[in-house]
Amino acid sequence: MNPPPNTSAAPNASAATKPSALARARRRSLLLCALAATLLVLLTGLALSTGQVKLPFATALRALFGSGDGGDVLVVQQFRAPRVVSALIAGAGLAVSGSLLQRLFRNPLASPDVVGVTGGASFGAVLLLATGASQALIPLGAVGGGLLAAVLLGGFAWRAKVAVSRLVLVGLAVQAGLAAAVNLMIVRFPAELAASALQWTTGSLYGRTWTEVSVGGVAILLTCLAAFLAQRRLAVLDLGDDSAGGLGLTADRARLGLLLLAVVIASLAAGLTGPVAFVALAVPHLVRLLAGPPTPATLALTALTGALLLLAADHLALHVLPVSGLPVGAVTATLGAPWLLALMIRRPAHRSAS
């Protein structure tokens, strides 16, 4: 007589496989973070050593910390480093904000530059310039404009009874309207003010100073840290409103808080670099493709990848493309437009398949 089959073997195997898969995903995310950090250091060294005054890699890094020839230190610390640091911080902020919005809206097209937030930030910054306010107040103007865009988005969506998953369409209209308002103000500016306000039409890292980096950059880093701390609430919201309520989380209040956090991060980044397009949209997709479902490690990878992408795009604009004075926003828009088109074509195909 044959022995009865061991029915408990399958569940035990499944239980053993699941932690193993999670461990593999965690290891893959950490390896990708290490790779992105290494590339970031190399690209930062390249950006600091390349320009009209070419410096060896090691000399540029020493000059960054104040060692070496006085001229090299001046070039690196006062002209190149603020631009590089702005690209790193703003790229990370835009990518983290895009990741938050795509999870909250459950829509792969949701990003601050698509739903109108960066357009609102540009509007607020240019409005402050028009009043002759100090440059130090630009981050406040950008955050105010970003919040205005969020209010307009919510108001129009509520009046039209648009579902959360379709807010992107309303956001595109808000973004277009605010961009038109920015262009109108620039046209009405005196010529000397219009030149400084052009940054907020396409996004540029030209002429960044340590004053701007220290004000906006610190704020972006602190809000990104808050986003990392909010990962647990996002994970609970991913389970659905009923499950979140069962776990003691008020879904609407948590979602509103996370939405405000995403808007503030994107607005601060736009206040530092202008409305650089498609970094916030493309990076979360790329990270999901490489590292899988969202975790705290993938959010760190998102920040690193956003910084890497914006710094690489700025290096392309400055030293590779044969066009002088090309803003970094023009490069990211050129690279990102085919990506957006592919997403918009792919999404209806997914719906019909489901």
CSV table of N, CA and C in Angstrom, one decimal, residues 39-181:
chain,number,residue,atom,x,y,z
A,39,LEU,N,27.5,55.6,-10.4
A,39,LEU,CA,27.4,56.4,-11.6
A,39,LEU,C,27.2,57.9,-11.3
A,40,LEU,N,26.5,58.2,-10.2
A,40,LEU,CA,26.3,59.6,-9.8
A,40,LEU,C,27.6,60.3,-9.4
A,41,VAL,N,28.4,59.6,-8.7
A,41,VAL,CA,29.7,60.1,-8.3
A,41,VAL,C,30.6,60.4,-9.5
A,42,LEU,N,30.6,59.4,-10.4
A,42,LEU,CA,31.4,59.6,-11.7
A,42,LEU,C,30.9,60.7,-12.5
A,43,LEU,N,29.6,60.8,-12.7
A,43,LEU,CA,29.0,61.9,-13.5
A,43,LEU,C,29.2,63.3,-12.8
A,44,THR,N,29.2,63.3,-11.5
A,44,THR,CA,29.4,64.5,-10.8
A,44,THR,C,30.9,65.0,-11.0
A,45,GLY,N,31.8,64.1,-10.9
A,45,GLY,CA,33.2,64.4,-11.2
A,45,GLY,C,33.4,64.9,-12.6
A,46,LEU,N,32.7,64.2,-13.6
A,46,LEU,CA,32.8,64.7,-15.0
A,46,LEU,C,32.3,66.1,-15.2
A,47,ALA,N,31.1,66.3,-14.5
A,47,ALA,CA,30.5,67.7,-14.7
A,47,ALA,C,31.4,68.8,-14.1
A,48,LEU,N,32.1,68.4,-13.0
A,48,LEU,CA,32.9,69.5,-12.3
A,48,LEU,C,34.2,69.7,-13.0
A,49,SER,N,34.7,68.7,-13.8
A,49,SER,CA,36.0,68.8,-14.5
A,49,SER,C,35.8,69.3,-15.9
A,50,THR,N,34.6,69.3,-16.5
A,50,THR,CA,34.4,69.6,-17.9
A,50,THR,C,33.9,71.1,-18.1
A,51,GLY,N,34.4,71.8,-19.1
A,51,GLY,CA,34.0,73.1,-19.4
A,51,GLY,C,35.1,73.9,-20.1
A,52,GLN,N,35.0,75.2,-20.2
A,52,GLN,CA,36.0,75.9,-20.9
A,52,GLN,C,37.3,75.8,-20.3
A,53,VAL,N,37.4,75.7,-19.0
A,53,VAL,CA,38.6,75.4,-18.2
A,53,VAL,C,38.5,73.9,-17.9
A,54,LYS,N,39.3,73.1,-18.6
A,54,LYS,CA,39.2,71.6,-18.4
A,54,LYS,C,40.2,71.3,-17.2
A,55,LEU,N,39.7,70.5,-16.3
A,55,LEU,CA,40.5,70.1,-15.1
A,55,LEU,C,40.6,68.6,-15.1
A,56,PRO,N,41.7,68.0,-14.6
A,56,PRO,CA,41.7,66.6,-14.3
A,56,PRO,C,40.7,66.2,-13.2
A,57,PHE,N,40.2,65.0,-13.3
A,57,PHE,CA,39.1,64.5,-12.4
A,57,PHE,C,39.5,64.8,-10.9
A,58,ALA,N,40.7,64.3,-10.6
A,58,ALA,CA,41.2,64.4,-9.2
A,58,ALA,C,41.3,65.9,-8.8
A,59,THR,N,41.8,66.7,-9.7
A,59,THR,CA,42.0,68.2,-9.4
A,59,THR,C,40.6,68.8,-9.1
A,60,ALA,N,39.6,68.5,-9.9
A,60,ALA,CA,38.3,69.0,-9.7
A,60,ALA,C,37.7,68.6,-8.4
A,61,LEU,N,37.9,67.4,-8.0
A,61,LEU,CA,37.4,66.9,-6.7
A,61,LEU,C,38.1,67.6,-5.6
A,62,ARG,N,39.4,67.8,-5.7
A,62,ARG,CA,40.1,68.5,-4.6
A,62,ARG,C,39.7,70.0,-4.6
A,63,ALA,N,39.5,70.6,-5.7
A,63,ALA,CA,39.0,72.0,-5.7
A,63,ALA,C,37.6,72.1,-5.1
A,64,LEU,N,36.8,71.1,-5.3
A,64,LEU,CA,35.5,71.1,-4.7
A,64,LEU,C,35.6,71.3,-3.1
A,65,PHE,N,36.6,70.7,-2.6
A,65,PHE,CA,36.8,70.8,-1.1
A,65,PHE,C,37.8,71.9,-0.7
A,66,GLY,N,38.1,72.8,-1.7
A,66,GLY,CA,38.9,74.0,-1.3
A,66,GLY,C,40.4,73.8,-1.4
A,67,SER,N,40.9,72.6,-2.0
A,67,SER,CA,42.3,72.4,-2.1
A,67,SER,C,42.8,72.6,-3.5
A,68,GLY,N,44.1,73.0,-3.6
A,68,GLY,CA,44.6,73.2,-5.0
A,68,GLY,C,44.7,74.7,-5.4
A,69,ASP,N,44.9,74.9,-6.7
A,69,ASP,CA,45.0,76.3,-7.2
A,69,ASP,C,43.8,77.1,-6.9
A,70,GLY,N,44.0,78.4,-6.6
A,70,GLY,CA,42.9,79.3,-6.3
A,70,GLY,C,41.9,79.5,-7.4
A,71,GLY,N,42.5,79.5,-8.6
A,71,GLY,CA,41.6,79.7,-9.8
A,71,GLY,C,40.7,78.5,-10.0
A,72,ASP,N,41.3,77.3,-9.8
A,72,ASP,CA,40.5,76.0,-10.0
A,72,ASP,C,39.4,76.0,-8.9
A,73,VAL,N,39.8,76.4,-7.7
A,73,VAL,CA,38.8,76.4,-6.6
A,73,VAL,C,37.6,77.3,-6.9
A,74,LEU,N,38.0,78.5,-7.5
A,74,LEU,CA,36.9,79.5,-7.8
A,74,LEU,C,36.0,78.9,-8.9
A,75,VAL,N,36.6,78.4,-9.9
A,75,VAL,CA,35.8,77.8,-11.0
A,75,VAL,C,34.8,76.7,-10.5
A,76,VAL,N,35.4,75.8,-9.8
A,76,VAL,CA,34.6,74.6,-9.3
A,76,VAL,C,33.6,75.0,-8.3
A,77,GLN,N,34.0,75.8,-7.3
A,77,GLN,CA,33.1,76.0,-6.1
A,77,GLN,C,32.0,77.1,-6.5
A,78,GLN,N,32.4,78.1,-7.2
A,78,GLN,CA,31.4,79.2,-7.4
A,78,GLN,C,30.6,79.1,-8.7
A,79,PHE,N,31.1,78.4,-9.7
A,79,PHE,CA,30.4,78.3,-11.0
A,79,PHE,C,29.8,76.9,-11.3
A,80,ARG,N,30.6,75.9,-11.1
A,80,ARG,CA,30.1,74.6,-11.5
A,80,ARG,C,29.4,73.8,-10.4
A,81,ALA,N,29.9,73.9,-9.2
A,81,ALA,CA,29.2,73.1,-8.1
A,81,ALA,C,27.8,73.5,-7.8
A,82,PRO,N,27.4,74.8,-7.8
A,82,PRO,CA,26.0,75.1,-7.5
A,82,PRO,C,25.1,74.6,-8.6
A,83,ARG,N,25.6,74.6,-9.9
A,83,ARG,CA,24.7,74.0,-10.9
A,83,ARG,C,24.6,72.5,-10.8
A,84,VAL,N,25.7,71.8,-10.5
A,84,VAL,CA,25.6,70.4,-10.3
A,84,VAL,C,24.7,70.0,-9.1
A,85,VAL,N,24.9,70.7,-8.0
A,85,VAL,CA,24.1,70.4,-6.8
A,85,VAL,C,22.6,70.6,-7.1
A,86,SER,N,22.3,71.7,-7.8
A,86,SER,CA,20.9,72.0,-8.1
A,86,SER,C,20.3,70.9,-9.0
A,87,ALA,N,21.1,70.4,-9.9
A,87,ALA,CA,20.6,69.3,-10.8
A,87,ALA,C,20.3,68.0,-9.9
A,88,LEU,N,21.3,67.7,-9.0
A,88,LEU,CA,21.1,66.5,-8.2
A,88,LEU,C,19.9,66.6,-7.3
A,89,ILE,N,19.7,67.7,-6.6
A,89,ILE,CA,18.6,67.8,-5.6
A,89,ILE,C,17.3,68.0,-6.4
A,90,ALA,N,17.2,68.8,-7.4
A,90,ALA,CA,16.0,69.0,-8.1
A,90,ALA,C,15.5,67.7,-8.8
A,91,GLY,N,16.5,67.0,-9.4
A,91,GLY,CA,16.2,65.7,-10.1
A,91,GLY,C,15.6,64.7,-9.1
A,92,ALA,N,16.2,64.6,-8.0
A,92,ALA,CA,15.7,63.7,-7.0
A,92,ALA,C,14.3,64.1,-6.5
A,93,GLY,N,14.1,65.4,-6.3
A,93,GLY,CA,12.8,65.8,-5.8
A,93,GLY,C,11.7,65.6,-6.8
A,94,LEU,N,12.0,65.9,-8.1
A,94,LEU,CA,11.0,65.7,-9.1
A,94,LEU,C,10.6,64.2,-9.2
A,95,ALA,N,11.6,63.3,-9.2
A,95,ALA,CA,11.4,61.9,-9.3
A,95,ALA,C,10.6,61.4,-8.1
A,96,VAL,N,10.9,61.8,-6.9
A,96,VAL,CA,10.2,61.3,-5.7
A,96,VAL,C,8.7,61.8,-5.8
A,97,SER,N,8.5,63.1,-6.2
A,97,SER,CA,7.2,63.6,-6.3
A,97,SER,C,6.4,62.9,-7.3
A,98,GLY,N,7.0,62.5,-8.5
A,98,GLY,CA,6.3,61.8,-9.5
A,98,GLY,C,5.9,60.4,-9.0
A,99,SER,N,6.8,59.8,-8.2
A,99,SER,CA,6.5,58.4,-7.7
A,99,SER,C,5.3,58.5,-6.7
A,100,LEU,N,5.3,59.5,-5.9
A,100,LEU,CA,4.1,59.7,-4.9
A,100,LEU,C,2.8,59.9,-5.7
A,101,LEU,N,2.8,60.8,-6.7
A,101,LEU,CA,1.6,61.1,-7.4
A,101,LEU,C,1.1,59.9,-8.1
A,102,GLN,N,2.0,59.1,-8.8
A,102,GLN,CA,1.5,57.9,-9.5
A,102,GLN,C,0.9,56.9,-8.6
A,103,ARG,N,1.4,56.7,-7.4
A,103,ARG,CA,0.8,55.8,-6.5
A,103,ARG,C,-0.5,56.3,-5.9
A,104,LEU,N,-0.6,57.6,-5.6
A,104,LEU,CA,-1.8,58.1,-5.1
A,104,LEU,C,-2.9,58.1,-6.1
A,105,PHE,N,-2.7,58.5,-7.3
A,105,PHE,CA,-3.7,58.6,-8.4
A,105,PHE,C,-3.9,57.2,-9.0
A,106,ARG,N,-3.0,56.3,-8.8
A,106,ARG,CA,-3.0,55.0,-9.4
A,106,ARG,C,-3.1,55.1,-10.9
A,107,ASN,N,-2.3,56.1,-11.4
A,107,ASN,CA,-2.3,56.4,-12.8
A,107,ASN,C,-0.9,56.6,-13.3
A,108,PRO,N,-0.4,55.8,-14.3
A,108,PRO,CA,1.0,56.0,-14.7
A,108,PRO,C,1.3,57.3,-15.4
A,109,LEU,N,0.3,58.0,-15.8
A,109,LEU,CA,0.6,59.3,-16.4
A,109,LEU,C,0.6,60.5,-15.4
A,110,ALA,N,0.3,60.2,-14.2
A,110,ALA,CA,0.3,61.3,-13.2
A,110,ALA,C,1.7,61.7,-12.8
A,111,SER,N,2.0,63.0,-13.0
A,111,SER,CA,3.3,63.5,-12.6
A,111,SER,C,3.1,65.0,-12.4
A,112,PRO,N,4.0,65.7,-11.7
A,112,PRO,CA,3.7,67.1,-11.4
A,112,PRO,C,3.8,68.0,-12.7
A,113,ASP,N,4.5,67.6,-13.7
A,113,ASP,CA,4.5,68.4,-14.9
A,113,ASP,C,3.4,68.1,-15.8
A,114,VAL,N,2.7,67.0,-15.6
A,114,VAL,CA,1.5,66.7,-16.4
A,114,VAL,C,0.2,67.2,-15.8
A,115,VAL,N,0.1,67.2,-14.5
A,115,VAL,CA,-1.1,67.6,-13.8
A,115,VAL,C,-1.1,69.1,-13.4
A,116,GLY,N,-0.1,69.8,-13.8
A,116,GLY,CA,-0.1,71.3,-13.7
A,116,GLY,C,0.7,71.9,-12.5
A,117,VAL,N,1.3,71.0,-11.6
A,117,VAL,CA,1.9,71.5,-10.4
A,117,VAL,C,3.2,72.4,-10.8
A,118,THR,N,4.0,71.9,-11.7
A,118,THR,CA,5.2,72.6,-12.0
A,118,THR,C,4.9,73.9,-12.8
A,119,GLY,N,3.8,73.9,-13.5
A,119,GLY,CA,3.3,75.1,-14.2
A,119,GLY,C,2.9,76.1,-13.2
A,120,GLY,N,2.2,75.6,-12.1
A,120,GLY,CA,1.8,76.5,-11.1
A,120,GLY,C,2.9,77.1,-10.3
A,121,ALA,N,4.0,76.3,-10.1
A,121,ALA,CA,5.2,76.8,-9.4
A,121,ALA,C,5.9,77.8,-10.2
A,122,SER,N,5.9,77.6,-11.6
A,122,SER,CA,6.5,78.7,-12.4
A,122,SER,C,5.7,80.0,-12.4
A,123,PHE,N,4.4,79.8,-12.4
A,123,PHE,CA,3.5,81.0,-12.3
A,123,PHE,C,3.8,81.8,-11.0
A,124,GLY,N,3.9,81.1,-9.8
A,124,GLY,CA,4.2,81.7,-8.6
A,124,GLY,C,5.5,82.4,-8.6
A,125,ALA,N,6.5,81.7,-9.1
A,125,ALA,CA,7.9,82.3,-9.1
A,125,ALA,C,7.9,83.6,-10.0
A,126,VAL,N,7.3,83.5,-11.2
A,126,VAL,CA,7.4,84.6,-12.1
A,126,VAL,C,6.5,85.8,-11.5
A,127,LEU,N,5.4,85.5,-10.9
A,127,LEU,CA,4.6,86.5,-10.3
A,127,LEU,C,5.4,87.3,-9.2
A,128,LEU,N,6.2,86.5,-8.4
A,128,LEU,CA,7.1,87.2,-7.4
A,128,LEU,C,8.1,88.1,-8.1
A,129,LEU,N,8.7,87.6,-9.2
A,129,LEU,CA,9.7,88.4,-9.9
A,129,LEU,C,9.1,89.7,-10.4
A,130,ALA,N,7.8,89.6,-10.9
A,130,ALA,CA,7.2,90.8,-11.4
A,130,ALA,C,7.0,91.8,-10.3
A,131,THR,N,6.8,91.4,-9.1
A,131,THR,CA,6.6,92.4,-8.0
A,131,THR,C,8.0,92.9,-7.5
A,132,GLY,N,9.1,92.4,-8.0
A,132,GLY,CA,10.4,92.8,-7.5
A,132,GLY,C,10.8,92.2,-6.2
A,133,ALA,N,10.3,91.1,-5.8
A,133,ALA,CA,10.6,90.5,-4.6
A,133,ALA,C,12.0,89.9,-4.6
A,134,SER,N,12.6,89.6,-3.4
A,134,SER,CA,13.9,89.0,-3.4
A,134,SER,C,14.0,87.6,-3.9
A,135,GLN,N,15.1,87.2,-4.5
A,135,GLN,CA,15.3,85.8,-5.0
A,135,GLN,C,15.1,84.8,-3.9
A,136,ALA,N,15.4,85.2,-2.7
A,136,ALA,CA,15.3,84.2,-1.6
A,136,ALA,C,13.8,83.8,-1.3
A,137,LEU,N,12.9,84.6,-1.8
A,137,LEU,CA,11.5,84.3,-1.7
A,137,LEU,C,10.9,83.4,-2.8
A,138,ILE,N,11.8,83.2,-3.8
A,138,ILE,CA,11.3,82.4,-5.0
A,138,ILE,C,10.7,81.0,-4.5
A,139,PRO,N,11.3,80.3,-3.6
A,139,PRO,CA,10.7,79.0,-3.2
A,139,PRO,C,9.3,79.1,-2.6
A,140,LEU,N,9.1,80.2,-1.9
A,140,LEU,CA,7.8,80.4,-1.3
A,140,LEU,C,6.8,80.7,-2.4
A,141,GLY,N,7.2,81.5,-3.4
A,141,GLY,CA,6.3,81.8,-4.5
A,141,GLY,C,6.0,80.5,-5.3
A,142,ALA,N,7.0,79.6,-5.5
A,142,ALA,CA,6.8,78.4,-6.3
A,142,ALA,C,5.9,77.5,-5.5
A,143,VAL,N,6.0,77.4,-4.2
A,143,VAL,CA,5.1,76.5,-3.4
A,143,VAL,C,3.7,77.1,-3.5
A,144,GLY,N,3.5,78.4,-3.4
A,144,GLY,CA,2.2,79.0,-3.5
A,144,GLY,C,1.6,78.7,-4.8
A,145,GLY,N,2.3,78.8,-5.9
A,145,GLY,CA,1.8,78.5,-7.2
A,145,GLY,C,1.5,77.1,-7.4
A,146,GLY,N,2.3,76.2,-6.9
A,146,GLY,CA,2.0,74.8,-7.0
A,146,GLY,C,0.7,74.4,-6.2
A,147,LEU,N,0.5,75.0,-5.0
A,147,LEU,CA,-0.7,74.7,-4.3
A,147,LEU,C,-1.9,75.3,-5.0
A,148,LEU,N,-1.7,76.5,-5.7
A,148,LEU,CA,-2.8,77.0,-6.5
A,148,LEU,C,-3.2,76.1,-7.6
A,149,ALA,N,-2.2,75.5,-8.3
A,149,ALA,CA,-2.5,74.5,-9.3
A,149,ALA,C,-3.3,73.3,-8.8
A,150,ALA,N,-2.9,72.9,-7.6
A,150,ALA,CA,-3.5,71.7,-7.0
A,150,ALA,C,-5.0,72.0,-6.7
A,151,VAL,N,-5.2,73.3,-6.2
A,151,VAL,CA,-6.6,73.7,-5.9
A,151,VAL,C,-7.4,73.8,-7.2
A,152,LEU,N,-6.8,74.4,-8.2
A,152,LEU,CA,-7.6,74.4,-9.5
A,152,LEU,C,-7.9,73.1,-10.0
A,153,LEU,N,-6.9,72.2,-9.9
A,153,LEU,CA,-7.1,70.8,-10.4
A,153,LEU,C,-8.3,70.1,-9.6
A,154,GLY,N,-8.2,70.2,-8.3
A,154,GLY,CA,-9.3,69.6,-7.5
A,154,GLY,C,-10.7,70.3,-7.8
A,155,GLY,N,-10.7,71.6,-7.9
A,155,GLY,CA,-11.9,72.3,-8.2
A,155,GLY,C,-12.6,72.0,-9.5
A,156,PHE,N,-11.8,72.0,-10.6
A,156,PHE,CA,-12.3,71.6,-11.9
A,156,PHE,C,-12.7,70.2,-11.9
A,157,ALA,N,-11.9,69.3,-11.3
A,157,ALA,CA,-12.3,67.9,-11.3
A,157,ALA,C,-13.6,67.6,-10.5
A,158,TRP,N,-13.7,68.3,-9.4
A,158,TRP,CA,-15.0,68.2,-8.6
A,158,TRP,C,-16.2,68.7,-9.3
A,159,ARG,N,-16.1,69.8,-10.0
A,159,ARG,CA,-17.2,70.4,-10.7
A,159,ARG,C,-17.6,69.5,-11.9
A,160,ALA,N,-16.6,68.9,-12.5
A,160,ALA,CA,-16.9,68.0,-13.7
A,160,ALA,C,-17.1,66.6,-13.3
A,161,LYS,N,-17.0,66.3,-11.9
A,161,LYS,CA,-17.2,64.9,-11.4
A,161,LYS,C,-16.3,63.9,-12.1
A,162,VAL,N,-15.0,64.3,-12.2
A,162,VAL,CA,-14.0,63.5,-12.9
A,162,VAL,C,-13.5,62.5,-11.9
A,163,ALA,N,-13.3,61.2,-12.3
A,163,ALA,CA,-12.8,60.2,-11.4
A,163,ALA,C,-11.3,60.5,-11.2
A,164,VAL,N,-10.8,60.0,-10.0
A,164,VAL,CA,-9.4,60.3,-9.7
A,164,VAL,C,-8.5,59.8,-10.8
A,165,SER,N,-8.8,58.6,-11.3
A,165,SER,CA,-7.9,58.0,-12.3
A,165,SER,C,-7.8,58.8,-13.6
A,166,ARG,N,-8.8,59.8,-13.8
A,166,ARG,CA,-8.8,60.6,-15.0
A,166,ARG,C,-8.4,62.0,-14.8
A,167,LEU,N,-7.9,62.3,-13.6
A,167,LEU,CA,-7.5,63.7,-13.3
A,167,LEU,C,-6.4,64.2,-14.2
A,168,VAL,N,-5.7,63.3,-14.9
A,168,VAL,CA,-4.6,63.8,-15.7
A,168,VAL,C,-5.1,64.7,-16.8
A,169,LEU,N,-6.3,64.4,-17.4
A,169,LEU,CA,-6.8,65.2,-18.5
A,169,LEU,C,-7.1,66.6,-18.0
A,170,VAL,N,-7.7,66.7,-16.8
A,170,VAL,CA,-7.9,68.1,-16.2
A,170,VAL,C,-6.6,68.8,-15.9
A,171,GLY,N,-5.6,68.0,-15.5
A,171,GLY,CA,-4.3,68.5,-15.2
A,171,GLY,C,-3.6,69.1,-16.4
A,172,LEU,N,-3.8,68.4,-17.5
A,172,LEU,CA,-3.2,69.0,-18.8
A,172,LEU,C,-3.7,70.3,-19.1
A,173,ALA,N,-5.1,70.5,-18.9
A,173,ALA,CA,-5.7,71.8,-19.1
A,173,ALA,C,-5.2,72.9,-18.2
A,174,VAL,N,-5.0,72.5,-16.9
A,174,VAL,CA,-4.5,73.4,-15.9
A,174,VAL,C,-3.1,73.8,-16.2
A,175,GLN,N,-2.3,72.9,-16.6
A,175,GLN,CA,-0.9,73.1,-17.0
A,175,GLN,C,-0.8,74.1,-18.2
A,176,ALA,N,-1.6,73.9,-19.2
A,176,ALA,CA,-1.6,74.7,-20.4
A,176,ALA,C,-2.0,76.2,-20.0
A,177,GLY,N,-3.1,76.3,-19.2
A,177,GLY,CA,-3.5,77.6,-18.8
A,177,GLY,C,-2.5,78.4,-18.0
A,178,LEU,N,-1.8,77.7,-17.1
A,178,LEU,CA,-0.8,78.4,-16.3
A,178,LEU,C,0.4,78.7,-17.1
A,179,ALA,N,0.8,77.9,-18.0
A,179,ALA,CA,1.9,78.2,-18.9
A,179,ALA,C,1.6,79.4,-19.8
A,180,ALA,N,0.4,79.5,-20.2
A,180,ALA,CA,0.0,80.7,-21.0
A,180,ALA,C,0.1,82.0,-20.1
A,181,ALA,N,-0.3,81.9,-18.9
A,181,ALA,CA,-0.2,83.0,-18.0
A,181,ALA,C,1.2,83.4,-17.7
